[in-house]
């Protein structure tokens, strides 16, 4: 099974900061990588699919990049409403479609 | 409005059984694969199971294989998860989620329900 290593596990940043989260796969997954946002008490929400494609309706300050085993998720200018936990997820070939451990983002 | 609504979560004793349901609306249900994903209290997301658009293919996480069964009734726009031999470690909020790409098992999960809570405790 493919393992996803996400870092950092928590992050504190100021409004307006550029925030970066990384995700590393245990083997090559091409671009089969998605990013989700989960706010407290809410269901996850798809932000980025296929490593770099912005889901419809998601603000352009969110972006993703990478391929193979190394991926990056970026918020270009942190907003107060971005406080959440972020998860990467791979879907290479057959299941299991594993998630990263999550990154809890807080405002400094 | 595209919507998924889970139900069936309760408190159940270890070794017990339970069936979760997920009612879909606002999209052509039988065009899409469906998933169950769970989240233990204070923990991260764990993918549980997948069923193809036509029900012909099913997949499970190792942690539930042989105990859980995923199914769907496309005539009722409904997804199910039959859970047997429940353990304390199955305690979690269970979400159903829609596959993003028509007729594909691969891809992102673009619509999620609000979740239903399963507690396994004596």
CSV table of C-alpha atoms in Angstrom, one decimal:
chain,number,residue,atom,x,y,z
A,1,UNK,CA,0.0,0.0,0.0
A,2,UNK,CA,1.1,3.6,-0.7
A,3,UNK,CA,1.9,5.7,2.4
A,4,UNK,CA,1.5,9.5,2.4
A,5,UNK,CA,3.7,11.6,4.6
A,6,UNK,CA,2.4,15.1,5.1
A,7,UNK,CA,4.3,17.9,6.8
A,8,UNK,CA,4.1,19.9,9.0
A,9,UNK,CA,1.5,18.4,11.3
A,10,UNK,CA,0.6,21.9,12.5
A,11,UNK,CA,1.4,25.4,11.3
A,12,UNK,CA,0.9,28.9,12.7
A,13,UNK,CA,0.9,31.8,10.3
A,14,UNK,CA,-0.2,35.4,10.1
A,15,UNK,CA,-2.9,36.8,7.9
A,16,UNK,CA,-1.4,37.6,4.5
A,17,UNK,CA,1.4,35.1,4.8
A,18,UNK,CA,2.3,32.5,2.2
A,19,UNK,CA,1.7,29.0,3.6
A,20,UNK,CA,3.1,25.8,2.2
A,21,UNK,CA,2.3,22.2,3.0
A,22,UNK,CA,4.1,19.2,1.6
A,23,UNK,CA,3.1,15.7,0.9
A,24,UNK,CA,5.3,12.8,0.0
A,25,UNK,CA,4.2,9.5,-1.4
A,26,UNK,CA,6.0,6.2,-0.7
A,27,UNK,CA,6.1,5.5,-4.5
A,28,UNK,CA,5.4,7.2,-7.8
A,29,UNK,CA,1.8,8.2,-8.0
A,30,UNK,CA,2.1,10.4,-11.1
A,31,UNK,CA,-0.3,13.3,-10.5
A,32,UNK,CA,-2.9,11.3,-8.7
A,33,UNK,CA,-3.0,13.6,-5.7
A,34,UNK,CA,-5.8,15.6,-4.2
A,35,UNK,CA,-6.0,18.2,-1.4
A,36,UNK,CA,-8.9,18.7,1.0
A,37,UNK,CA,-9.8,21.3,3.5
A,38,UNK,CA,-11.7,20.4,6.7
A,39,UNK,CA,-13.0,23.1,9.0
A,40,UNK,CA,-13.9,22.2,12.6
A,41,UNK,CA,-17.2,20.2,12.8
A,42,UNK,CA,-17.6,20.1,9.0
A,43,UNK,CA,-17.1,17.6,6.3
A,44,UNK,CA,-14.0,17.8,4.1
A,45,UNK,CA,-14.1,19.9,1.0
A,46,UNK,CA,-12.2,19.2,-2.2
A,47,UNK,CA,-9.8,22.1,-3.1
A,48,UNK,CA,-7.3,20.7,-5.6
A,49,UNK,CA,-7.5,17.6,-7.8
A,50,UNK,CA,-4.9,15.9,-9.9
A,51,UNK,CA,-2.1,17.7,-8.1
A,52,UNK,CA,-2.7,21.1,-9.6
A,53,UNK,CA,-6.3,21.6,-10.7
A,54,UNK,CA,-8.4,24.1,-8.8
A,55,UNK,CA,-11.9,22.8,-8.0
A,56,UNK,CA,-14.7,25.0,-9.2
A,57,UNK,CA,-15.5,27.8,-6.9
A,58,UNK,CA,-12.3,27.5,-4.9
A,59,UNK,CA,-10.4,30.8,-4.4
A,60,UNK,CA,-7.3,31.3,-6.6
A,61,UNK,CA,-5.1,31.9,-3.6
A,62,UNK,CA,-5.1,28.1,-3.2
A,63,UNK,CA,-2.8,26.1,-5.5
A,64,UNK,CA,-1.0,22.8,-5.8
A,65,UNK,CA,2.0,21.4,-7.7
A,66,UNK,CA,4.2,18.3,-8.0
A,67,UNK,CA,4.3,14.9,-9.6
A,68,UNK,CA,5.8,11.5,-8.9
A,69,UNK,CA,6.4,11.4,-5.1
A,70,UNK,CA,6.6,15.0,-4.0
A,71,UNK,CA,3.7,17.5,-3.9
A,72,UNK,CA,3.1,21.0,-2.5
A,73,UNK,CA,0.0,22.8,-1.5
A,74,UNK,CA,0.2,26.6,-1.2
A,75,UNK,CA,-2.0,29.4,0.1
A,76,UNK,CA,-0.6,32.6,-1.4
A,77,UNK,CA,-2.1,35.0,1.1
A,78,UNK,CA,-3.6,33.5,4.2
A,79,UNK,CA,-7.1,34.6,5.1
A,80,UNK,CA,-8.8,34.2,8.5
A,81,UNK,CA,-11.4,31.8,6.9
A,82,UNK,CA,-8.6,29.5,5.8
A,83,UNK,CA,-8.2,28.2,9.4
A,84,UNK,CA,-8.7,24.4,9.0
A,85,UNK,CA,-7.0,21.1,8.7
A,86,UNK,CA,-5.7,20.2,5.3
A,87,UNK,CA,-5.3,16.7,4.0
A,88,UNK,CA,-3.6,15.3,0.9
A,89,UNK,CA,-4.9,12.0,-0.6
A,90,UNK,CA,-3.6,9.7,-3.3
A,91,UNK,CA,-5.6,7.6,-5.7
A,92,UNK,CA,-3.0,5.8,-7.7
A,93,UNK,CA,-4.4,2.8,-9.6
A,94,UNK,CA,-6.4,0.6,-7.2
A,95,UNK,CA,-7.4,1.3,-3.6
A,96,UNK,CA,-6.7,1.9,-0.8
A,97,UNK,CA,-6.9,5.6,-1.5
A,98,UNK,CA,-4.8,6.8,1.5
A,99,UNK,CA,-4.8,10.2,3.1
A,100,UNK,CA,-2.0,12.1,4.7
A,101,UNK,CA,-2.0,12.7,8.4
A,102,UNK,CA,-3.3,16.2,8.1
A,103,UNK,CA,-1.9,19.7,8.7
A,104,UNK,CA,-3.7,21.9,11.3
A,105,UNK,CA,-3.4,25.5,10.3
A,106,UNK,CA,-3.8,28.2,12.9
A,107,UNK,CA,-3.6,32.0,12.8
A,108,UNK,CA,-0.7,33.5,14.7
B,1,UNK,CA,-28.6,21.0,-5.1
B,2,UNK,CA,-26.2,18.1,-5.0
B,3,UNK,CA,-26.5,16.5,-1.6
B,4,UNK,CA,-25.5,13.4,0.3
B,5,UNK,CA,-27.2,12.6,3.6
B,6,UNK,CA,-25.9,9.7,5.8
B,7,UNK,CA,-28.0,8.0,8.5
B,8,UNK,CA,-27.9,4.9,10.7
B,9,UNK,CA,-25.2,5.8,13.2
B,10,UNK,CA,-25.8,4.7,16.7
B,11,UNK,CA,-24.1,3.2,19.8
B,12,UNK,CA,-23.6,-0.5,19.4
B,13,UNK,CA,-21.8,-3.1,21.5
B,14,UNK,CA,-18.6,-4.8,20.4
B,15,UNK,CA,-19.3,-7.7,18.1
B,16,UNK,CA,-22.5,-6.1,17.0
B,17,UNK,CA,-23.8,-5.1,13.5
B,18,UNK,CA,-25.0,-2.0,11.9
B,19,UNK,CA,-26.1,-0.7,8.5
B,20,UNK,CA,-25.3,2.8,7.4
B,21,UNK,CA,-27.2,4.5,4.6
B,22,UNK,CA,-26.4,7.5,2.3
B,23,UNK,CA,-29.2,9.1,0.3
B,24,UNK,CA,-28.0,11.0,-2.8
B,25,UNK,CA,-29.8,13.8,-4.6
B,26,UNK,CA,-29.1,16.5,-7.2
B,27,UNK,CA,-27.0,14.3,-9.6
B,28,UNK,CA,-27.2,11.2,-11.7
B,29,UNK,CA,-26.3,8.7,-8.9
B,30,UNK,CA,-25.7,5.7,-11.1
B,31,UNK,CA,-23.0,7.5,-13.1
B,32,UNK,CA,-20.6,7.8,-10.2
B,33,UNK,CA,-18.5,5.6,-7.9
B,34,UNK,CA,-19.2,6.1,-4.3
B,35,UNK,CA,-17.0,5.9,-1.2
B,36,UNK,CA,-17.1,5.6,2.6
B,37,UNK,CA,-14.5,7.5,4.6
B,38,UNK,CA,-14.3,7.6,8.4
B,39,UNK,CA,-12.8,9.8,11.0
B,40,UNK,CA,-12.2,8.7,14.6
B,41,UNK,CA,-12.7,11.3,17.2
B,42,UNK,CA,-9.8,13.9,17.0
B,43,UNK,CA,-8.0,11.9,14.3
B,44,UNK,CA,-7.5,12.1,10.6
B,45,UNK,CA,-9.4,10.8,7.6
B,46,UNK,CA,-9.3,7.1,6.7
B,47,UNK,CA,-10.7,5.7,3.4
B,48,UNK,CA,-12.9,2.7,4.1
B,49,UNK,CA,-14.5,1.4,1.0
B,50,UNK,CA,-15.4,2.1,-2.7
B,51,UNK,CA,-18.1,0.8,-5.0
B,52,UNK,CA,-18.1,1.3,-8.7
B,53,UNK,CA,-21.0,3.1,-10.5
B,54,UNK,CA,-22.7,-0.1,-11.4
B,55,UNK,CA,-21.9,-2.0,-8.2
B,56,UNK,CA,-19.8,-4.5,-10.1
B,57,UNK,CA,-16.5,-3.7,-8.3
B,58,UNK,CA,-15.9,-3.1,-4.6
B,59,UNK,CA,-12.8,-2.4,-2.6
B,60,UNK,CA,-12.0,-2.2,1.1
B,61,UNK,CA,-9.4,-1.0,3.5
B,62,UNK,CA,-7.5,-3.9,5.2
B,63,UNK,CA,-8.8,-2.7,8.6
B,64,UNK,CA,-12.4,-3.6,7.6
B,65,UNK,CA,-12.0,-6.3,4.9
B,66,UNK,CA,-14.2,-9.3,5.7
B,67,UNK,CA,-16.3,-7.4,8.2
B,68,UNK,CA,-17.8,-4.6,6.2
B,69,UNK,CA,-19.8,-4.8,2.9
B,70,UNK,CA,-20.5,-1.8,0.7
B,71,UNK,CA,-23.5,-1.9,-1.7
B,72,UNK,CA,-25.8,0.5,-3.6
B,73,UNK,CA,-29.3,0.6,-4.9
B,74,UNK,CA,-29.3,2.8,-8.0
B,75,UNK,CA,-33.1,2.7,-8.2
B,76,UNK,CA,-33.2,4.4,-4.8
B,77,UNK,CA,-30.2,6.7,-5.2
B,78,UNK,CA,-28.8,5.1,-2.1
B,79,UNK,CA,-25.4,3.8,-0.8
B,80,UNK,CA,-25.0,1.4,2.1
B,81,UNK,CA,-22.4,0.1,4.4
B,82,UNK,CA,-23.1,-3.1,6.3
B,83,UNK,CA,-20.8,-3.3,9.3
B,84,UNK,CA,-20.4,-6.6,11.2
B,85,UNK,CA,-18.2,-7.8,14.0
B,86,UNK,CA,-17.8,-4.2,15.2
B,87,UNK,CA,-14.8,-3.3,17.3
B,88,UNK,CA,-14.0,-0.3,19.5
B,89,UNK,CA,-11.5,0.9,16.9
B,90,UNK,CA,-14.4,1.3,14.4
B,91,UNK,CA,-15.8,4.2,16.5
B,92,UNK,CA,-15.8,7.1,14.1
B,93,UNK,CA,-17.8,9.6,12.1
B,94,UNK,CA,-18.6,7.9,8.8
B,95,UNK,CA,-18.9,10.0,5.6
B,96,UNK,CA,-20.1,9.0,2.3
B,97,UNK,CA,-18.5,10.7,-0.7
B,98,UNK,CA,-19.0,10.9,-4.4
B,99,UNK,CA,-16.4,10.2,-7.0
B,100,UNK,CA,-15.6,13.1,-9.2
B,101,UNK,CA,-15.3,11.4,-12.6
B,102,UNK,CA,-18.3,9.7,-14.3
B,103,UNK,CA,-17.9,5.9,-14.7
B,104,UNK,CA,-14.5,5.9,-13.0
B,105,UNK,CA,-13.3,4.4,-9.8
B,106,UNK,CA,-10.2,6.7,-9.7
B,107,UNK,CA,-10.4,10.3,-8.9
B,108,UNK,CA,-11.1,12.9,-6.2
B,109,UNK,CA,-14.1,12.9,-3.9
B,110,UNK,CA,-16.0,16.1,-4.8
B,111,UNK,CA,-19.1,15.9,-2.7
B,112,UNK,CA,-19.3,14.7,0.9
B,113,UNK,CA,-22.2,14.2,3.3
B,114,UNK,CA,-22.2,15.6,6.8
B,115,UNK,CA,-21.4,12.2,8.4
B,116,UNK,CA,-23.1,9.8,10.8
B,117,UNK,CA,-21.5,8.8,14.1
B,118,UNK,CA,-20.9,5.2,15.0
B,119,UNK,CA,-19.8,4.4,18.6
B,120,UNK,CA,-18.8,0.9,19.5
B,121,UNK,CA,-18.9,0.5,23.3
B,122,UNK,CA,-20.2,-1.8,25.9
